Structure formats: C-alpha cells, structure tokens
C-alpha cells in the first residue's frame, strides 16, 4: 500500500497509476471533463495509464462545476 | 445591427456573460441561459467527490455556449495558476477568468498577486480575463501584461449594489486598450444598462439573475438592458444641463 493525499485527504492506495486510482475510486478514467494534478502539476489524460504514484504524492482530481 | 464583441479574436454577439451558480435548479439555469442570449458562461473548477462521478453540467452547457472557467476561491497565485491549468485540461479551453481573492469577507481581488499571476498565465498561453478592482492603474497593468480583457468589479460579488463608483468605471472604459467587462455587484437591469452606457464592452451577471424571484424573466431583462445600454452608448447621450431646454418649438405659440 502507498500513502498519498487525494483531494486533501490521506489515503492508502493499492493503485500504482493515476488510471488505477481513478478506477479504485469508482471514477471512469474515460469520463469527460476530468483533470488531474500530482504535486502541483497537471498530468495529461493520455499519461494516466502510465503515471505512477509514489508515497507522499498530493493528487488533485477535479471537474467543472457551476460558477460565477 | 451586427455589433460583436471581440475578445482575443473571438467574436461574441452577446455582451452579457452569464454565471451558472446559485439557481433554484439546473433547468431554471438552462432556461435563464436561453433567455439571456449569453454566448459565454462561467464555471468553477472543484475537487471531485471521491464517492464517484456521474454526468456533468458541461454536457448540457458545452454545445450552447463558450465556457469560461474561473479560479474562484483561490487566494494564492500558485493555486490560481494550477486551477487554470486544470481547467484547460478539463475543458480544453485556454480562456480563464482569473480570480485571486485577497479577503474572504469582501472577496476583494488581491492586486499584488493578480498582476504577476496574470502575466504568468499569459506566458503559458492562456486568454486571461482577470476579475479586478475598479482602478484604472490596475486595469492598465493587467492589459500591459497581455490580458485579453479586464473585469473590474461594480461592487462586491453577490452584493447587488450596482456600480459603487461609476466615475471610476467610466474612466477605466475611456482608457482601457482591451475590452472592459463589468463584473460583480449587478443588482438589477438598470445597473447593467448603466455599465454599458458608461462604456463597458460587456457585463457579467450571476447572482442578480440566479437569486431573483424569476430567473428566466430577469435573464431576459438583463439581455434587454445590456442591449439598451450598448445602443445608448453608441448613440451618444446628450450633455447634462442645469436649466430646462424646451423641446417644443418656441415660435408660433398661441396668444403670442
């Protein structure tokens, strides 16, 4: 297991890549309008299947919402 | 009469930008969008619920309007820039409404951080529309670093107090080398008309429509007000006078 932070919360993940993390969270990596950053840098969608997560990584998973 | 607003080479036929938050429900929001005639709608970027992800407002909005993601709520340049980059990835748009908040109670912009953050985003290829103070110097600095437009506040976000300083807005409009979009504070249709009469190129409205008793009707009112204000601006208002100036002919008065 790897300890990371996902959207500000501590998480123990078995997943190795961003795509695997999304699936483990019940999020379809193919869903449109998602974006992911790791340690303050955006990881492009095409890289999700390969991008490995390491202990201590800070992951942000976002989508657009209503706004002004 | 064709009178498009050009921002970064993109023509917008409506000079009303619509915010999408705070409506009673999604259908009312979509109806208000239709009634407003807006071609640009703002969205926020937020963390996804870790319980899962289903559907999206973007599916409903994306075909109808150009989306303008914002960096609302960001208090550091670092977070605002990351939010803009996430928005670009999520929505496949280079456009961003840059908000950098310096005070949570007033939601006043943090100008000290805003200008360099705008500069950095422009360098990263973004079309930057910054929410900013109603201050001509700040607006000039934002234009100088390459912002595509400036969005000075009329009054505090969500306050509905209209244009707190119309003279400042008029001054900004007179000097700005880029389009001026009046952002924040609009309370009712006459506020939007006044902004346009003072020379604003467009008006951004959210709360005044979303929280009105009848958002569909208020959206239509804002549309009419923006169009009326724009036409009046182009037509040119008469100078104000201290004394009366008769409008009827003064010759041939009965009994003279």
Short mmCIF file of C-alpha atoms in Angstrom, two decimals:
data_model
loop_
_atom_site.label_atom_id
_atom_site.label_comp_id
_atom_site.label_asym_id
_atom_site.label_seq_id
_atom_site.Cartn_x
_atom_site.Cartn_y
_atom_site.Cartn_z
CA UNK A 1 0.00 0.00 0.00
CA UNK A 2 1.07 3.55 -0.75
CA UNK A 3 0.20 6.58 1.39
CA UNK A 4 -0.81 9.60 -0.64
CA UNK A 5 -3.16 12.56 -0.31
CA UNK A 6 -6.16 12.60 -2.63
CA UNK A 7 -8.09 15.86 -2.77
CA UNK A 8 -6.66 16.87 0.56
CA UNK A 9 -7.42 13.62 2.36
CA UNK A 10 -4.95 10.99 3.46
CA UNK A 11 -5.42 7.76 1.57
CA UNK A 12 -3.86 4.32 1.49
CA UNK A 13 -3.95 3.15 -2.07
CA UNK A 14 -3.11 -0.10 -3.69
CA UNK A 15 -3.24 1.54 -7.08
CA UNK A 16 0.01 2.14 -8.90
CA UNK A 17 -1.07 4.58 -11.58
CA UNK A 18 -3.47 7.51 -11.81
CA UNK A 19 -5.81 5.50 -14.03
CA UNK A 20 -5.88 2.69 -11.44
CA UNK A 21 -6.52 5.19 -8.64
CA UNK A 22 -9.50 6.62 -10.52
CA UNK A 23 -10.96 3.17 -11.13
CA UNK A 24 -10.44 2.21 -7.49
CA UNK A 25 -12.40 5.34 -6.55
CA UNK A 26 -15.25 4.45 -8.85
CA UNK A 27 -14.34 7.15 -11.36
CA UNK A 28 -14.31 6.23 -15.02
CA UNK A 29 -10.95 7.44 -16.38
CA UNK A 30 -12.69 7.84 -19.72
CA UNK A 31 -15.24 10.28 -18.29
CA UNK A 32 -15.05 13.65 -19.99
CA UNK A 33 -14.09 16.92 -18.31
CA UNK A 34 -11.88 15.39 -15.62
CA UNK A 35 -8.46 16.76 -14.82
CA UNK A 36 -5.74 15.51 -12.52
CA UNK A 37 -2.70 17.15 -10.96
CA UNK A 38 0.05 15.50 -8.94
CA UNK A 39 2.23 17.62 -6.70
CA UNK A 40 1.01 20.82 -8.29
CA UNK A 41 1.47 19.82 -11.91
CA UNK A 42 -1.25 18.76 -14.33
CA UNK A 43 -0.92 15.22 -15.63
CA UNK A 44 -2.42 14.96 -19.10
CA UNK A 45 -5.14 12.40 -19.62
CA UNK A 46 -3.04 10.41 -22.08
CA UNK A 47 -0.47 9.84 -19.35
CA UNK A 48 -2.87 8.50 -16.72
CA UNK A 49 -2.39 4.80 -17.59
CA UNK A 50 1.38 5.12 -17.17
CA UNK A 51 1.79 7.82 -14.50
CA UNK A 52 2.86 6.01 -11.34
CA UNK A 53 2.05 7.39 -7.90
CA UNK A 54 4.63 7.44 -5.14
CA UNK A 55 4.32 7.70 -1.38
CA UNK A 56 3.59 11.23 -0.26
CA UNK A 57 2.17 12.35 -3.61
CA UNK A 58 -0.51 15.02 -3.47
CA UNK A 59 -3.22 14.21 -6.01
CA UNK A 60 -5.96 16.58 -7.10
CA UNK A 61 -8.89 15.23 -9.10
CA UNK A 62 -11.22 17.95 -10.35
CA UNK A 63 -14.09 18.69 -12.69
CA UNK A 64 -16.02 21.79 -13.71
CA UNK A 65 -18.98 22.83 -11.60
CA UNK A 66 -21.41 25.72 -11.53
CA UNK A 67 -19.59 29.00 -11.03
CA UNK A 68 -19.79 32.75 -11.33
CA UNK B 1 -27.30 45.53 -36.33
CA UNK B 2 -24.15 43.47 -36.02
CA UNK B 3 -22.01 44.69 -33.16
CA UNK B 4 -19.87 41.80 -32.00
CA UNK B 5 -17.53 41.97 -29.04
CA UNK B 6 -14.06 40.77 -29.95
CA UNK B 7 -12.01 39.06 -27.27
CA UNK B 8 -8.72 37.51 -28.35
CA UNK B 9 -10.01 37.36 -31.91
CA UNK B 10 -13.24 35.60 -30.97
CA UNK B 11 -16.48 37.37 -31.84
CA UNK B 12 -19.28 37.25 -29.30
CA UNK B 13 -22.66 38.53 -30.43
CA UNK B 14 -23.98 38.83 -26.88
CA UNK B 15 -22.42 41.30 -24.49
CA UNK B 16 -23.88 39.55 -21.47
CA UNK B 17 -21.76 36.92 -19.73
CA UNK B 18 -23.68 34.57 -17.50
CA UNK B 19 -22.64 32.86 -14.29
CA UNK B 20 -24.09 29.40 -13.75
CA UNK B 21 -24.19 29.15 -9.94
CA UNK B 22 -26.93 29.53 -7.38
CA UNK B 23 -30.06 28.85 -9.46
CA UNK B 24 -33.02 27.06 -7.87
CA UNK B 25 -32.27 24.10 -10.11
CA UNK B 26 -30.46 23.16 -13.29
CA UNK B 27 -33.46 23.55 -15.56
CA UNK B 28 -34.05 27.12 -14.41
CA UNK B 29 -30.38 27.82 -15.07
CA UNK B 30 -30.63 26.44 -18.59
CA UNK B 31 -33.83 28.39 -19.23
CA UNK B 32 -32.18 31.56 -17.92
CA UNK B 33 -29.21 30.95 -20.18
CA UNK B 34 -31.55 30.66 -23.13
CA UNK B 35 -33.43 33.83 -22.15
CA UNK B 36 -30.21 35.76 -21.56
CA UNK B 37 -28.88 35.13 -25.06
CA UNK B 38 -25.43 34.82 -23.46
CA UNK B 39 -22.77 33.12 -25.52
CA UNK B 40 -20.27 32.86 -22.68
CA UNK B 41 -20.92 31.15 -19.35
CA UNK B 42 -18.63 30.82 -16.38
CA UNK B 43 -17.88 27.67 -14.41
CA UNK B 44 -15.76 26.83 -11.41
CA UNK B 45 -13.24 24.01 -11.02
CA UNK B 46 -13.69 21.91 -7.92
CA UNK B 47 -12.45 18.70 -6.40
CA UNK B 48 -14.49 15.75 -7.46
CA UNK B 49 -16.49 13.86 -4.89
CA UNK B 50 -14.46 10.81 -4.05
CA UNK B 51 -17.65 8.80 -3.96
CA UNK B 52 -17.77 8.81 -7.73
CA UNK B 53 -18.54 10.91 -10.73
CA UNK B 54 -21.68 10.96 -12.80
CA UNK B 55 -22.65 13.20 -15.66
CA UNK B 56 -21.81 16.83 -15.92
CA UNK B 57 -23.26 20.24 -16.39
CA UNK B 58 -20.71 20.70 -19.12
CA UNK B 59 -22.54 18.18 -21.28
CA UNK B 60 -25.58 20.43 -21.14
CA UNK B 61 -23.78 23.75 -21.50
CA UNK B 62 -20.92 22.90 -23.80
CA UNK B 63 -22.95 22.78 -27.01
CA UNK B 64 -24.77 26.03 -26.31
CA UNK B 65 -22.09 28.43 -25.14
CA UNK B 66 -18.39 29.03 -24.86
CA UNK B 67 -17.31 28.10 -21.34
CA UNK B 68 -15.17 30.39 -19.24
CA UNK B 69 -13.70 28.54 -16.26
CA UNK B 70 -12.84 30.65 -13.26
CA UNK B 71 -10.33 30.35 -10.44
CA UNK B 72 -12.86 31.44 -7.83
CA UNK B 73 -11.89 30.95 -4.23
CA UNK B 74 -8.17 30.91 -4.91
CA UNK B 75 -6.14 33.02 -2.50
CA UNK B 76 -2.66 32.26 -3.79
CA UNK B 77 -1.21 32.73 -7.24
CA UNK B 78 0.04 29.15 -7.15
CA UNK B 79 -3.45 27.72 -6.60
CA UNK B 80 -4.99 30.04 -9.19
CA UNK B 81 -2.45 29.04 -11.82
CA UNK B 82 -2.88 25.34 -11.08
CA UNK B 83 -6.67 25.75 -11.21
CA UNK B 84 -6.35 27.45 -14.60
CA UNK B 85 -4.18 24.63 -15.86
CA UNK B 86 -6.62 22.02 -14.56
CA UNK B 87 -9.45 23.94 -16.24
CA UNK B 88 -7.57 23.94 -19.52
CA UNK B 89 -7.14 20.19 -19.27
CA UNK B 90 -10.75 19.53 -18.21
CA UNK B 91 -12.50 21.87 -20.62
CA UNK B 92 -9.99 22.13 -23.44
CA UNK B 93 -10.10 25.91 -23.40
CA UNK B 94 -7.31 28.43 -22.98
CA UNK B 95 -9.73 31.00 -21.62
CA UNK B 96 -9.75 31.66 -17.91
CA UNK B 97 -11.45 34.16 -15.65
CA UNK B 98 -8.65 34.79 -13.19
CA UNK B 99 -9.85 35.42 -9.66
CA UNK B 100 -7.38 35.91 -6.85
CA UNK B 101 -9.13 36.76 -3.64
CA UNK B 102 -7.41 38.84 -1.01
CA UNK B 103 -10.11 38.93 1.63
CA UNK B 104 -12.78 36.33 2.27
CA UNK B 105 -15.35 38.73 3.68
CA UNK B 106 -15.36 41.21 0.81
CA UNK B 107 -13.94 38.91 -1.88
CA UNK B 108 -11.83 41.85 -2.97
CA UNK B 109 -9.14 40.99 -5.52
CA UNK B 110 -5.56 40.66 -4.31
CA UNK B 111 -4.00 43.02 -6.81
CA UNK B 112 -0.45 42.42 -5.63
CA UNK B 113 -0.71 38.77 -6.64
CA UNK B 114 -3.13 39.28 -9.50
CA UNK B 115 -0.87 41.10 -11.94
CA UNK B 116 2.07 38.66 -11.80
CA UNK B 117 -0.32 35.67 -11.88
CA UNK B 118 -2.00 37.11 -14.99
CA UNK B 119 1.43 37.66 -16.52
CA UNK B 120 2.41 34.05 -15.90
CA UNK B 121 -0.84 32.69 -17.33
CA UNK B 122 -0.48 34.85 -20.45
CA UNK B 123 3.03 33.46 -20.89
CA UNK B 124 1.60 29.96 -20.58
CA UNK B 125 -0.71 30.70 -23.49
CA UNK B 126 -3.93 31.48 -21.64
CA UNK B 127 -6.53 34.02 -22.69
CA UNK B 128 -6.78 35.78 -19.34
CA UNK B 129 -9.81 37.76 -18.16
CA UNK B 130 -8.98 38.96 -14.66
CA UNK B 131 -11.52 39.96 -12.02
CA UNK B 132 -10.02 43.16 -10.66
CA UNK B 133 -10.50 46.37 -8.73
CA UNK B 134 -12.29 49.34 -10.29
CA UNK B 135 -8.92 51.03 -10.52
CA UNK B 136 -7.58 52.37 -13.84
CA UNK B 137 -3.96 51.72 -12.90
CA UNK B 138 -4.58 48.06 -12.05
CA UNK B 139 -6.58 47.65 -15.24
CA UNK B 140 -3.76 49.21 -17.27
CA UNK B 141 -1.18 46.92 -15.67
CA UNK B 142 -3.32 43.89 -16.46
CA UNK B 143 -3.67 45.00 -20.07
CA UNK B 144 0.08 45.63 -20.22
CA UNK B 145 0.90 42.05 -19.25
CA UNK B 146 -1.36 40.82 -22.04
CA UNK B 147 -4.78 40.18 -20.54
CA UNK B 148 -7.45 39.82 -23.23
CA UNK B 149 -9.94 41.89 -21.24
CA UNK B 150 -10.31 43.32 -17.76
CA UNK B 151 -13.21 42.61 -15.42
CA UNK B 152 -13.45 45.38 -12.82
CA UNK B 153 -15.97 44.95 -10.04
CA UNK B 154 -19.04 47.18 -9.94
CA UNK B 155 -19.43 46.42 -6.25
CA UNK B 156 -18.82 43.40 -4.05
CA UNK B 157 -19.53 39.96 -5.50
CA UNK B 158 -23.12 38.97 -4.80
CA UNK B 159 -23.92 42.29 -3.10
CA UNK B 160 -26.35 43.53 -5.73
CA UNK B 161 -25.28 47.10 -5.01
CA UNK B 162 -24.68 48.03 -8.62
CA UNK B 163 -21.87 50.35 -9.62
CA UNK B 164 -20.35 51.75 -6.44
CA UNK B 165 -18.06 54.06 -8.36
CA UNK B 166 -19.46 54.85 -11.81
CA UNK B 167 -16.85 57.55 -12.39
CA UNK B 168 -14.05 55.02 -11.96
CA UNK B 169 -15.72 52.57 -14.34
CA UNK B 170 -16.17 55.35 -16.89
CA UNK B 171 -12.51 56.28 -16.56
CA UNK B 172 -11.39 52.67 -16.98
CA UNK B 173 -13.54 52.33 -20.09
CA UNK B 174 -12.18 55.57 -21.56
CA UNK B 175 -8.57 54.42 -21.23
CA UNK B 176 -8.55 50.65 -21.48
CA UNK B 177 -6.79 49.22 -24.52
CA UNK B 178 -8.66 45.93 -24.01
CA UNK B 179 -12.39 45.20 -23.59
CA UNK B 180 -13.87 46.07 -20.20
CA UNK B 181 -16.34 43.57 -18.76
CA UNK B 182 -18.18 44.86 -15.71
CA UNK B 183 -18.03 42.04 -13.23
CA UNK B 184 -19.72 41.67 -9.86
CA UNK B 185 -22.29 43.70 -7.99
CA UNK B 186 -25.02 43.98 -10.61
CA UNK B 187 -28.35 44.01 -8.74
CA UNK B 188 -30.92 44.69 -11.41
CA UNK B 189 -31.29 45.53 -15.08
CA UNK B 190 -30.65 49.27 -14.76
CA UNK B 191 -27.21 48.54 -13.27
CA UNK B 192 -26.31 46.57 -16.39
CA UNK B 193 -27.64 49.32 -18.65
CA UNK B 194 -25.63 51.95 -16.76
CA UNK B 195 -22.45 49.91 -17.08
CA UNK B 196 -22.92 49.71 -20.83
CA UNK B 197 -23.78 53.41 -21.07
CA UNK B 198 -20.55 54.25 -19.27
CA UNK B 199 -18.65 52.41 -21.97
CA UNK B 200 -18.27 48.85 -20.73
CA UNK B 201 -17.96 46.35 -23.56
CA UNK B 202 -19.88 43.65 -21.73
CA UNK B 203 -21.45 42.82 -18.38
CA UNK B 204 -21.09 39.67 -16.32
CA UNK B 205 -24.10 38.67 -14.22
CA UNK B 206 -24.75 35.72 -11.95
CA UNK B 207 -26.40 36.31 -8.60
CA UNK B 208 -28.77 39.05 -9.79
CA UNK B 209 -30.34 36.55 -12.17
CA UNK B 210 -29.91 33.31 -10.23
CA UNK B 211 -31.33 34.63 -6.96
CA UNK B 212 -34.10 36.76 -8.42
CA UNK B 213 -37.67 35.69 -7.90
CA UNK B 214 -37.94 34.69 -11.55
CA UNK B 215 -34.51 33.99 -13.07
CA UNK B 216 -35.90 33.40 -16.56
CA UNK B 217 -37.52 36.82 -16.59
CA UNK B 218 -34.53 38.57 -15.01
CA UNK B 219 -32.27 36.97 -17.61
CA UNK B 220 -34.46 38.46 -20.33
CA UNK B 221 -34.39 41.81 -18.52
CA UNK B 222 -30.58 41.76 -18.34
CA UNK B 223 -30.38 40.92 -22.02
CA UNK B 224 -32.61 43.87 -22.90
CA UNK B 225 -30.71 46.16 -20.51
CA UNK B 226 -27.31 45.28 -21.95
CA UNK B 227 -28.61 45.83 -25.47
CA UNK B 228 -30.28 49.11 -24.49
CA UNK B 229 -27.18 50.36 -22.71
CA UNK B 230 -24.96 49.45 -25.63
CA UNK B 231 -27.25 51.19 -28.13
CA UNK B 232 -27.44 54.29 -25.94
CA UNK B 233 -23.66 54.34 -25.65
CA UNK B 234 -23.24 54.11 -29.41
CA UNK B 235 -25.94 56.71 -30.00
CA UNK B 236 -24.28 59.13 -27.58
CA UNK B 237 -26.10 60.68 -24.67
CA UNK B 238 -26.89 64.39 -24.55
CA UNK B 239 -24.90 66.60 -22.19
CA UNK B 240 -26.44 67.26 -18.80
CA UNK B 241 -27.74 70.81 -18.29
CA UNK B 242 -28.57 72.78 -15.21
CA UNK B 243 -31.65 74.51 -16.63
CA UNK B 244 -34.52 73.46 -18.85
CA UNK B 245 -34.18 73.39 -22.62
CA UNK B 246 -37.62 73.44 -24.28
CA UNK B 247 -38.15 70.56 -26.65
CA UNK B 248 -41.19 72.04 -28.46
CA UNK B 249 -40.72 74.90 -30.98
CA UNK B 250 -40.74 78.35 -29.37
CA UNK B 251 -42.23 80.14 -32.37
CA UNK B 252 -45.96 80.32 -33.07
CA UNK B 253 -47.11 79.94 -29.51
CA UNK B 254 -50.86 80.54 -29.16
CA UNK B 255 -51.57 84.06 -27.86
CA UNK B 256 -48.06 85.36 -28.53
#
